[in-house]
mmCIF file of C-alpha atoms in Angstrom:
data_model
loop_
_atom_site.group_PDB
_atom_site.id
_atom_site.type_symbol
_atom_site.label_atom_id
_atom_site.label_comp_id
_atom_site.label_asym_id
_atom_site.label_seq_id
_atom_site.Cartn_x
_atom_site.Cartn_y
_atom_site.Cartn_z
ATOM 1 C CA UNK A 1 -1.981 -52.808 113.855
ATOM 2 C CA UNK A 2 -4.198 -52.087 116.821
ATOM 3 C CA UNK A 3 -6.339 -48.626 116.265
ATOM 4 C CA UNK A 4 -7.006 -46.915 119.596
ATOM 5 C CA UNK A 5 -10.180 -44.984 119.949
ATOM 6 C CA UNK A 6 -9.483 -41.525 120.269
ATOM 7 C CA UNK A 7 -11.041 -40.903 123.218
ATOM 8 C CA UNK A 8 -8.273 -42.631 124.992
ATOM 9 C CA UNK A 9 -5.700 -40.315 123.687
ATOM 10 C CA UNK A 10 -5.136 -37.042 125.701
ATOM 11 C CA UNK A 11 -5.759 -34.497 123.641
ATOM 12 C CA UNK A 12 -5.160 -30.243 123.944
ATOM 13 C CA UNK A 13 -6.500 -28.943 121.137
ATOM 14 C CA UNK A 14 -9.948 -30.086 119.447
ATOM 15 C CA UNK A 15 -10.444 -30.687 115.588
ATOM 16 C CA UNK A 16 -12.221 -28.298 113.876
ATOM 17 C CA UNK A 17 -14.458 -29.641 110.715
ATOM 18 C CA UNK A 18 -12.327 -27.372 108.721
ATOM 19 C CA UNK A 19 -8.921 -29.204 109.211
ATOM 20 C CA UNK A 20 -9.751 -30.565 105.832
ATOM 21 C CA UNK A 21 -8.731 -27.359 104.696
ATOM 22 C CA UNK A 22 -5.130 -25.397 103.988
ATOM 23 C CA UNK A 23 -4.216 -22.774 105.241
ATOM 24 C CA UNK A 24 -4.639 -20.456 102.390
ATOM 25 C CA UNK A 25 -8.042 -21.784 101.698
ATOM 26 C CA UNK A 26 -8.799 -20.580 105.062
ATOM 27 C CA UNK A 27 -7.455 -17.332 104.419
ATOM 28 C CA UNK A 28 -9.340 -17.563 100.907
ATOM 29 C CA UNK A 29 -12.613 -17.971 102.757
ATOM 30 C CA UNK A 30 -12.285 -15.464 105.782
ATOM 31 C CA UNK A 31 -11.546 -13.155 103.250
ATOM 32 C CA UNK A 32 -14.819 -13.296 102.205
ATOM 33 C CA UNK A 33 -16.750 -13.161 105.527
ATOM 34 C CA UNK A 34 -19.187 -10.478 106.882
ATOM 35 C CA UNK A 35 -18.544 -10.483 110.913
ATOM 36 C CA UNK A 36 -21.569 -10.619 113.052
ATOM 37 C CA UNK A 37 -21.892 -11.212 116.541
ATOM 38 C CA UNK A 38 -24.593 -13.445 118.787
ATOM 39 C CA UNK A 39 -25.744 -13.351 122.367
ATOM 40 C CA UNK A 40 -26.220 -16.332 123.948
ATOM 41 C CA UNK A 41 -29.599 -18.373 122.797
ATOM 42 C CA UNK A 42 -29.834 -16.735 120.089
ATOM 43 C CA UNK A 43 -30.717 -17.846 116.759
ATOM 44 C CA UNK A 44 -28.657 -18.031 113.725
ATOM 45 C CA UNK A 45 -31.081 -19.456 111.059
ATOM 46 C CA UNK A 46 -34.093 -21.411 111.059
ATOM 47 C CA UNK A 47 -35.569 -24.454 109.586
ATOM 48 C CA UNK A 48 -36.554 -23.261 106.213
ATOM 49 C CA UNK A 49 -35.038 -20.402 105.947
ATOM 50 C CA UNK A 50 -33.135 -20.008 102.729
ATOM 51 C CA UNK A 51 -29.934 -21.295 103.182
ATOM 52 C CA UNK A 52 -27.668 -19.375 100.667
ATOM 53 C CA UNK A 53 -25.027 -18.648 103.389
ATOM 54 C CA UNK A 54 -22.173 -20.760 105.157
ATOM 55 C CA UNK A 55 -21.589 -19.929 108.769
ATOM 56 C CA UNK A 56 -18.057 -19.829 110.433
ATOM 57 C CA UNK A 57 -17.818 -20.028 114.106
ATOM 58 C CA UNK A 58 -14.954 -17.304 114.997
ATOM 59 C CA UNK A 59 -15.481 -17.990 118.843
ATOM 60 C CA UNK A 60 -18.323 -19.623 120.947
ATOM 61 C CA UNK A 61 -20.524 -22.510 120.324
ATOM 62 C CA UNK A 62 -23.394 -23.472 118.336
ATOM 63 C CA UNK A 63 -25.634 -26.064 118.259
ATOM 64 C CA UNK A 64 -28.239 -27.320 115.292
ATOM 65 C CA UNK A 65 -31.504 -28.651 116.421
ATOM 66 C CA UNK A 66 -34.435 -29.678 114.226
ATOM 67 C CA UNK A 67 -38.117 -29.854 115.453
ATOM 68 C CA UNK A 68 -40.272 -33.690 114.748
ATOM 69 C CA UNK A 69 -43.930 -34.116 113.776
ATOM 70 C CA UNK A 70 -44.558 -34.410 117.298
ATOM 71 C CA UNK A 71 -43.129 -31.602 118.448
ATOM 72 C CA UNK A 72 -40.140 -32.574 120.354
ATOM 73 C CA UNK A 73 -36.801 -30.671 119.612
ATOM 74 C CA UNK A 74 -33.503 -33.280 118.596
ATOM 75 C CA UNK A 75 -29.922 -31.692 119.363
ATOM 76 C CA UNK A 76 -27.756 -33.056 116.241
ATOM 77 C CA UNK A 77 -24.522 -31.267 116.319
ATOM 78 C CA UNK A 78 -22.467 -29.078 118.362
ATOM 79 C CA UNK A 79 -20.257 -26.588 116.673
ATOM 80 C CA UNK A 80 -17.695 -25.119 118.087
ATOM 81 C CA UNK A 81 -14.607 -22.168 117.599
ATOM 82 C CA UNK A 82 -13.333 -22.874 113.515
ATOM 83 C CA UNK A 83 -15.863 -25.168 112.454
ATOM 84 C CA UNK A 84 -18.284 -24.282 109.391
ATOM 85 C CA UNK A 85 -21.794 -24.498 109.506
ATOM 86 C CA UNK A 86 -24.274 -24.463 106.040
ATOM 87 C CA UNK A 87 -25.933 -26.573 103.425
ATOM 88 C CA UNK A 88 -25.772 -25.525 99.769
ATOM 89 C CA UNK A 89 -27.171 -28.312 98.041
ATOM 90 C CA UNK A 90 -28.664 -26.037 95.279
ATOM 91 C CA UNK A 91 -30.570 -22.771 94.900
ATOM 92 C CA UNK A 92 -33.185 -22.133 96.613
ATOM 93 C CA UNK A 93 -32.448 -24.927 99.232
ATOM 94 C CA UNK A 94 -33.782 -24.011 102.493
ATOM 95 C CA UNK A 95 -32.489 -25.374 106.015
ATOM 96 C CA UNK A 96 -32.996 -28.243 107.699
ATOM 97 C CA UNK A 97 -31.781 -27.317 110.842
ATOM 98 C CA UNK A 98 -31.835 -24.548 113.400
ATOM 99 C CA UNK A 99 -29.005 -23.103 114.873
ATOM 100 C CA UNK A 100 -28.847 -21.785 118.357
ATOM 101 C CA UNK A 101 -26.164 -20.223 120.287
ATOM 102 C CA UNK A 102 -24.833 -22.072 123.275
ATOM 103 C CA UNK A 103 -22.840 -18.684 124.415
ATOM 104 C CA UNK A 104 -21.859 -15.753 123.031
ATOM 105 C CA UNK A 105 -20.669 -16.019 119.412
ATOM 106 C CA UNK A 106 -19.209 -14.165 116.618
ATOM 107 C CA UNK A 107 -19.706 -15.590 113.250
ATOM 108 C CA UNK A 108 -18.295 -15.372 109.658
ATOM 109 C CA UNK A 109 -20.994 -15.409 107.267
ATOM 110 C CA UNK A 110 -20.102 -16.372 104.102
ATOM 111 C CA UNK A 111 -22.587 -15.838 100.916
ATOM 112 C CA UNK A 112 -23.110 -18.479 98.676
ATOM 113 C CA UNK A 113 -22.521 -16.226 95.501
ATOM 114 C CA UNK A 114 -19.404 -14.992 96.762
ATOM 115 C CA UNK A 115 -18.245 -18.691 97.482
ATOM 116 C CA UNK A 116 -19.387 -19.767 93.967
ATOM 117 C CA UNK A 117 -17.293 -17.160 92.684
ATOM 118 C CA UNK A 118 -14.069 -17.847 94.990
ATOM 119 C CA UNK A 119 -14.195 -21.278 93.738
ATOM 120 C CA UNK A 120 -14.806 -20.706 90.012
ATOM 121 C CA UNK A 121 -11.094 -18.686 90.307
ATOM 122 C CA UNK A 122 -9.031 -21.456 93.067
ATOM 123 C CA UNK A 123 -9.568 -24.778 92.055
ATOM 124 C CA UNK A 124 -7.373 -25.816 95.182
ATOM 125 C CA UNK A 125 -9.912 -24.009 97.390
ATOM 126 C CA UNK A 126 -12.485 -25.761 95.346
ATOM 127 C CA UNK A 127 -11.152 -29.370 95.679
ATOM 128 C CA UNK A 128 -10.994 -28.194 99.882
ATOM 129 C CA UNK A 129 -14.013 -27.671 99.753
ATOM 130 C CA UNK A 130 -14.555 -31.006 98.181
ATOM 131 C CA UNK A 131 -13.317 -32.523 101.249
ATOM 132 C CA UNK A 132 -15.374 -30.442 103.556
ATOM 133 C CA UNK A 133 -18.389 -31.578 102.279
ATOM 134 C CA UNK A 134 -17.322 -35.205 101.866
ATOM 135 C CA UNK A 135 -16.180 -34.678 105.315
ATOM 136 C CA UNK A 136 -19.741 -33.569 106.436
ATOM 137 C CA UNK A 137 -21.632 -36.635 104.747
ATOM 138 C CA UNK A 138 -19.297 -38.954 106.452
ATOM 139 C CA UNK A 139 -19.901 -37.365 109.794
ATOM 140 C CA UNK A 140 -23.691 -37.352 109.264
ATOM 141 C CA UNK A 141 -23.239 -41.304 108.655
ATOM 142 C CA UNK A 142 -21.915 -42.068 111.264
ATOM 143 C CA UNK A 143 -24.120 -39.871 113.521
ATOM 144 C CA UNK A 144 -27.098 -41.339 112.073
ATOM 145 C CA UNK A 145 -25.217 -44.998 112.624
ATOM 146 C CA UNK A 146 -25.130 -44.356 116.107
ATOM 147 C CA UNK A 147 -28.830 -43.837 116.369
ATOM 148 C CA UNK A 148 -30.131 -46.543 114.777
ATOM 149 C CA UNK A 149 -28.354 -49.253 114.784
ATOM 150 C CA UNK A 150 -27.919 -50.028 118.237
ATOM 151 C CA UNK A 151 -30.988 -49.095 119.980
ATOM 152 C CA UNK A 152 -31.251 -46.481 122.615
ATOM 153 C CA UNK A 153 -28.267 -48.365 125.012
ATOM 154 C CA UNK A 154 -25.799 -47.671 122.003
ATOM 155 C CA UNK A 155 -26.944 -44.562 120.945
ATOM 156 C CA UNK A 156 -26.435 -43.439 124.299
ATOM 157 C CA UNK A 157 -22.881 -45.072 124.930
ATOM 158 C CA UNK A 158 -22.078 -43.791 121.596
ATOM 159 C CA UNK A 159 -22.717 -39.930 122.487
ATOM 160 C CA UNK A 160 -21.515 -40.504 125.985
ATOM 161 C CA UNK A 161 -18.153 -40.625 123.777
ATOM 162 C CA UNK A 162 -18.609 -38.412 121.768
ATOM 163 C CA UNK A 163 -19.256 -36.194 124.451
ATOM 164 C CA UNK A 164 -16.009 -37.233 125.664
ATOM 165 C CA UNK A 165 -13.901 -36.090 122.628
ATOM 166 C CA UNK A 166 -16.165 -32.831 122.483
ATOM 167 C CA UNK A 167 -16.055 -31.682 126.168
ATOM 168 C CA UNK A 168 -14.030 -34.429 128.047
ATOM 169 C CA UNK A 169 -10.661 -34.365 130.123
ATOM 170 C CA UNK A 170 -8.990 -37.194 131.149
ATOM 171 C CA UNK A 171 -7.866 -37.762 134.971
ATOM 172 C CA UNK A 172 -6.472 -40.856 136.247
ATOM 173 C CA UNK A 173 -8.104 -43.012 134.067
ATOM 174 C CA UNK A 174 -11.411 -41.515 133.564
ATOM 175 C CA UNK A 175 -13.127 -38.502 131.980
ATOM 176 C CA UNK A 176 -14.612 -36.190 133.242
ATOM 177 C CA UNK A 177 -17.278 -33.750 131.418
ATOM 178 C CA UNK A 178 -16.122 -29.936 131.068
ATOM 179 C CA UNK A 179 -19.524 -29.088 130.232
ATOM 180 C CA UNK A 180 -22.830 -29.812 132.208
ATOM 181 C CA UNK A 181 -25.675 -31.818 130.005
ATOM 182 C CA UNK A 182 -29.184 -32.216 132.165
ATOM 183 C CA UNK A 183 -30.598 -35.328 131.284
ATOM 184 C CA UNK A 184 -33.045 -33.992 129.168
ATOM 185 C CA UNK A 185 -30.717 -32.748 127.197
ATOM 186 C CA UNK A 186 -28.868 -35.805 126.432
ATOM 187 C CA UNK A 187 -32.443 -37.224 125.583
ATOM 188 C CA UNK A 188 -32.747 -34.487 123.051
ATOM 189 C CA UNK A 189 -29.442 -36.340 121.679
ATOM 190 C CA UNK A 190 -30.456 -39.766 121.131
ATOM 191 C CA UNK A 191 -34.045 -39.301 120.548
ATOM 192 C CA UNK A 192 -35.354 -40.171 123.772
ATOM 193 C CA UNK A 193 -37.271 -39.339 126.943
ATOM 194 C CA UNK A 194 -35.848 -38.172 129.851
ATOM 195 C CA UNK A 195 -37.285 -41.037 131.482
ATOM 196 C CA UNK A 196 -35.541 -43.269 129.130
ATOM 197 C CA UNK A 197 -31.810 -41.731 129.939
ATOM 198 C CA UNK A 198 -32.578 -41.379 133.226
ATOM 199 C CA UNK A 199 -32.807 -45.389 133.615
ATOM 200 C CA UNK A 200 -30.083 -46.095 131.120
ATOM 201 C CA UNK A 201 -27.571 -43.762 133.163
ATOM 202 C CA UNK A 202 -28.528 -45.189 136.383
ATOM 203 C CA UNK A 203 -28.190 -48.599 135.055
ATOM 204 C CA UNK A 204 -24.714 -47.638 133.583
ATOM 205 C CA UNK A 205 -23.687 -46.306 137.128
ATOM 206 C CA UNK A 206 -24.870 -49.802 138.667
ATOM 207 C CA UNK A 207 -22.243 -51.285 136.012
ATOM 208 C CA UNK A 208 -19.516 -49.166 136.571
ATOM 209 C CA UNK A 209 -19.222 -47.630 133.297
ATOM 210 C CA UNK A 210 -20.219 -44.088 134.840
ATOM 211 C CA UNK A 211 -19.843 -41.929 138.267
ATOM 212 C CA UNK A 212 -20.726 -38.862 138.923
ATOM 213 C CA UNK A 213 -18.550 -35.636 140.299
ATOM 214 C CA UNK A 214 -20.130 -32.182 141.521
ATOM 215 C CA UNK A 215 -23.267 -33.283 139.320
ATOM 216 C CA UNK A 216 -21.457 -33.781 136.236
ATOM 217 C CA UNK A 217 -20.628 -37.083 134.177
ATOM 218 C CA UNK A 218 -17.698 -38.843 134.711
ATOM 219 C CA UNK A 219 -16.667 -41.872 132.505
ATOM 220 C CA UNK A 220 -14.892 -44.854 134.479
ATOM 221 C CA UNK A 221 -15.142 -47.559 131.679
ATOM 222 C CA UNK A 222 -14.835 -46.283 128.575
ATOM 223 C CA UNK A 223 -13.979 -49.898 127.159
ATOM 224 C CA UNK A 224 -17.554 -50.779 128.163
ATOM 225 C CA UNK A 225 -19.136 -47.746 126.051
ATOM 226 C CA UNK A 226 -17.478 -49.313 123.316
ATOM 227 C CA UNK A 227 -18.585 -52.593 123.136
ATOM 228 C CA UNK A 228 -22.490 -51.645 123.531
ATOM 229 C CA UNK A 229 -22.211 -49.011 120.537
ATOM 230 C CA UNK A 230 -19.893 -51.291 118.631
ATOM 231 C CA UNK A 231 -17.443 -48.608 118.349
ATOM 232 C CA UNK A 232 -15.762 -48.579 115.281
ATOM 233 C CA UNK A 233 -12.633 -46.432 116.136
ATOM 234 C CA UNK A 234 -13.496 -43.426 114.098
ATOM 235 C CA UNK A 235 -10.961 -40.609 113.960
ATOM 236 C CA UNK A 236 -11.647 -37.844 116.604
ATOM 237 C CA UNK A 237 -12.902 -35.025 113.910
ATOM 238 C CA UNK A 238 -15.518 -37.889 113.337
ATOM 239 C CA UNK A 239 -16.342 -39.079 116.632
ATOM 240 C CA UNK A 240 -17.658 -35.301 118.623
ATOM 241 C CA UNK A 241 -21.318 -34.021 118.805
#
């Protein structure tokens, strides 16, 4: 049986990273959640701060960034309206990440203590949450995958997908970007320079794997994106920023 790539499908409603979890788990968990709300560009939590929360995105995006040696700033995921944000490897853990909001937000904030507790009384909220985190590792694989493996040309054809499933809307056999990225920020992606994605995207273009409509991204050949990343037909929770 032939897998199809999810971008291909046409799709109205986007996962959420906590599909892996019922319905009553859900309700089990917002029960427990202190409401806050976030302008836009604001910050949620830091690297290193202690991370003895779990943050649920009730509306609005968010996006978790962590800072090199060298200074430079990497984007690594984009979260969006019902997705869960945190690390609780173990007390005292601190963050590796940064979040940021990308617009105005209102988050569930969940603490770790009261979590603990939930799941010592549910086991079916703790064997959900199993999932999640399972979930969460494979996503990070497969993110880190992308980056590595295939140089900068698949990393890039990889996200340009991902992308796709995140913020993408298909038209008469293309795809076309919702959302705006600048260059730079697609370098911040992939690990890159600007200069780098700048001559990668024109060189797509020249290929016919990309065009461009009122400055914004449109994918023409999506087959081509594919084959450089050596797409490996992930499911479409997987396969997002």
């Amino acid at each position: 049986m032939v897998t199809i790539c999810p971008v291909s499908k046409l799709h109205t409603e986007p996962s959420r990273n906590t599909d892996v979890f019922s319905e009553k788990s859900l309700t089990q968990l917002e029960a427990l959640m202190n409401h806050q709300n976030f302008s836009k560009g604001e910050t949620v939590f830091s690297e290193g701060d202690r991370m003895d929360r779990l943050y649920f995105v009730k509306s609005g995006m968010v996006r978790l960034t962590k800072s090199t040696d060298e200074g430079h700033t990497l984007s690594f995921y984009h979260f969006r309206t019902g997705d869960l944000i945190g690390q609780l490897e173990g007390a005292g853990h601190t963050s590796s990440f940064t979040a940021e909001t990308l617009t105005g937000c209102r988050i569930g904030i969940i603490r770790r203590r009261d979590l603990e507790e939930a799941i010592r009384r549910n086991g079916d909220l703790a064997i959900d949450f199993m999932r999640w985190l399972s979930f969460m590792n494979h996503f990070t694989q497969t993110k880190l995958r992308d980056l590595m493996f295939f140089g900068k040309n698949g990393a890039l054809a990889s996200t340009l997908l991902r992308i796709a499933n995140t913020y993408g809307v298909p038209e008469d056999g293309k795809i076309r970007f919702t959302m705006k990225f600048t260059n730079a920020e697609i370098a911040d992606m992939i690990g890159a320079t600007r200069e780098t994605v700048n001559r990668l995207l024109t060189q797509f273009k020249k290929d016919g794997i990309i065009g461009y409509e009122n400055g914004s991204i449109v994918i023409t050949d999506r087959e081509a994106l594919k084959s450089i990343c050596h797409c490996e037909n992930c499911p479409l929770s997987v396969c997002r920023l």
